[in-house]
Amino acid sequence: LVAESQALPLVSFSLVVKGGSAIDPPGKAGLTAITYAMLDEGAGEYDVLAFADQLADLGASFGTGGDRDTGAASVSGL
């Protein structure tokens, strides 16, 4: 889905996937929530602080979340 507006020079991207807390394995309640929460803890050569610095350098923000049926990661920036 694309929604274009020329009012602001802003780009926003969201990835929504099927797979929320309903798919937690038996005896491991909360595993999916922890997984989504850890997505901004660093990636590849970037630890959590370097990852945050890279986002800040781009003027971007990153967020994750999930509910019972879905999980999402989103990025927005200038």
mmCIF file of N, CA, C and O in Angstrom, residues 35 37-55 62 64 75:
data_model
loop_
_atom_site.group_PDB
_atom_site.id
_atom_site.type_symbol
_atom_site.label_atom_id
_atom_site.label_comp_id
_atom_site.label_asym_id
_atom_site.label_seq_id
_atom_site.Cartn_x
_atom_site.Cartn_y
_atom_site.Cartn_z
ATOM 1 N N THR A 35 11.310 -11.205 21.051
ATOM 2 C CA THR A 35 11.963 -11.178 19.738
ATOM 3 C C THR A 35 11.739 -9.849 19.045
ATOM 4 O O THR A 35 12.681 -9.239 18.533
ATOM 5 N N ALA A 37 10.953 -7.006 20.456
ATOM 6 C CA ALA A 37 11.598 -5.960 21.244
ATOM 7 C C ALA A 37 13.103 -5.904 21.001
ATOM 8 O O ALA A 37 13.714 -4.840 21.095
ATOM 9 N N MET A 38 13.712 -7.033 20.659
ATOM 10 C CA MET A 38 15.157 -7.076 20.455
ATOM 11 C C MET A 38 15.596 -6.658 19.063
ATOM 12 O O MET A 38 16.796 -6.531 18.804
ATOM 13 N N LEU A 39 14.668 -6.415 18.155
ATOM 14 C CA LEU A 39 15.046 -6.059 16.791
ATOM 15 C C LEU A 39 15.831 -4.756 16.703
ATOM 16 O O LEU A 39 16.562 -4.538 15.747
ATOM 17 N N ASP A 40 15.692 -3.874 17.680
ATOM 18 C CA ASP A 40 16.453 -2.619 17.647
ATOM 19 C C ASP A 40 17.683 -2.655 18.549
ATOM 20 O O ASP A 40 18.282 -1.635 18.838
ATOM 21 N N GLU A 41 18.103 -3.844 18.945
ATOM 22 C CA GLU A 41 19.262 -3.994 19.826
ATOM 23 C C GLU A 41 20.572 -4.122 19.063
ATOM 24 O O GLU A 41 21.590 -4.478 19.637
ATOM 25 N N GLY A 42 20.548 -3.851 17.786
ATOM 26 C CA GLY A 42 21.757 -3.928 16.988
ATOM 27 C C GLY A 42 21.568 -4.892 15.837
ATOM 28 O O GLY A 42 20.660 -5.709 15.833
ATOM 29 N N ALA A 43 22.447 -4.761 14.847
ATOM 30 C CA ALA A 43 22.371 -5.628 13.674
ATOM 31 C C ALA A 43 23.750 -5.679 13.015
ATOM 32 O O ALA A 43 24.379 -4.647 12.817
ATOM 33 N N GLY A 44 24.199 -6.880 12.688
ATOM 34 C CA GLY A 44 25.486 -7.035 12.013
ATOM 35 C C GLY A 44 26.612 -6.421 12.819
ATOM 36 O O GLY A 44 26.817 -6.753 13.978
ATOM 37 N N GLU A 45 27.328 -5.490 12.219
ATOM 38 C CA GLU A 45 28.473 -4.867 12.876
ATOM 39 C C GLU A 45 28.070 -3.777 13.863
ATOM 40 O O GLU A 45 28.934 -3.210 14.529
ATOM 41 N N TYR A 46 26.788 -3.456 13.961
ATOM 42 C CA TYR A 46 26.324 -2.367 14.824
ATOM 43 C C TYR A 46 25.741 -2.894 16.129
ATOM 44 O O TYR A 46 24.815 -3.695 16.117
ATOM 45 N N ASP A 47 26.293 -2.431 17.251
ATOM 46 C CA ASP A 47 25.667 -2.736 18.527
ATOM 47 C C ASP A 47 24.502 -1.766 18.718
ATOM 48 O O ASP A 47 24.187 -0.975 17.837
ATOM 49 N N VAL A 48 23.851 -1.821 19.868
ATOM 50 C CA VAL A 48 22.651 -1.014 20.083
ATOM 51 C C VAL A 48 22.926 0.487 19.953
ATOM 52 O O VAL A 48 22.143 1.228 19.350
ATOM 53 N N LEU A 49 24.057 0.955 20.466
ATOM 54 C CA LEU A 49 24.368 2.384 20.380
ATOM 55 C C LEU A 49 24.730 2.805 18.964
ATOM 56 O O LEU A 49 24.296 3.858 18.488
ATOM 57 N N ALA A 50 25.513 1.991 18.267
ATOM 58 C CA ALA A 50 25.877 2.311 16.885
ATOM 59 C C ALA A 50 24.650 2.276 15.981
ATOM 60 O O ALA A 50 24.510 3.103 15.080
ATOM 61 N N PHE A 51 23.743 1.344 16.232
ATOM 62 C CA PHE A 51 22.506 1.254 15.462
ATOM 63 C C PHE A 51 21.673 2.523 15.662
ATOM 64 O O PHE A 51 21.192 3.118 14.700
ATOM 65 N N ALA A 52 21.543 2.954 16.900
ATOM 66 C CA ALA A 52 20.799 4.187 17.206
ATOM 67 C C ALA A 52 21.474 5.401 16.574
ATOM 68 O O ALA A 52 20.792 6.302 16.065
ATOM 69 N N ASP A 53 22.805 5.444 16.607
ATOM 70 C CA ASP A 53 23.538 6.555 15.989
ATOM 71 C C ASP A 53 23.312 6.601 14.480
ATOM 72 O O ASP A 53 23.151 7.679 13.906
ATOM 73 N N GLN A 54 23.320 5.438 13.829
ATOM 74 C CA GLN A 54 23.087 5.393 12.393
ATOM 75 C C GLN A 54 21.685 5.905 12.052
ATOM 76 O O GLN A 54 21.504 6.648 11.090
ATOM 77 N N LEU A 55 20.696 5.513 12.849
ATOM 78 C CA LEU A 55 19.335 6.012 12.634
ATOM 79 C C LEU A 55 19.269 7.523 12.830
ATOM 80 O O LEU A 55 18.658 8.236 12.037
ATOM 81 N N PHE A 62 12.962 3.998 14.251
ATOM 82 C CA PHE A 62 12.694 2.579 14.031
ATOM 83 C C PHE A 62 11.849 2.087 15.181
ATOM 84 O O PHE A 62 12.111 2.419 16.340
ATOM 85 N N THR A 64 9.200 -1.360 16.654
ATOM 86 C CA THR A 64 8.666 -2.705 16.489
ATOM 87 C C THR A 64 7.522 -2.910 17.464
ATOM 88 O O THR A 64 7.398 -2.187 18.455
ATOM 89 N N VAL A 75 9.970 1.881 9.897
ATOM 90 C CA VAL A 75 11.040 2.863 9.789
ATOM 91 C C VAL A 75 10.437 4.106 9.160
ATOM 92 O O VAL A 75 9.668 4.016 8.200
#
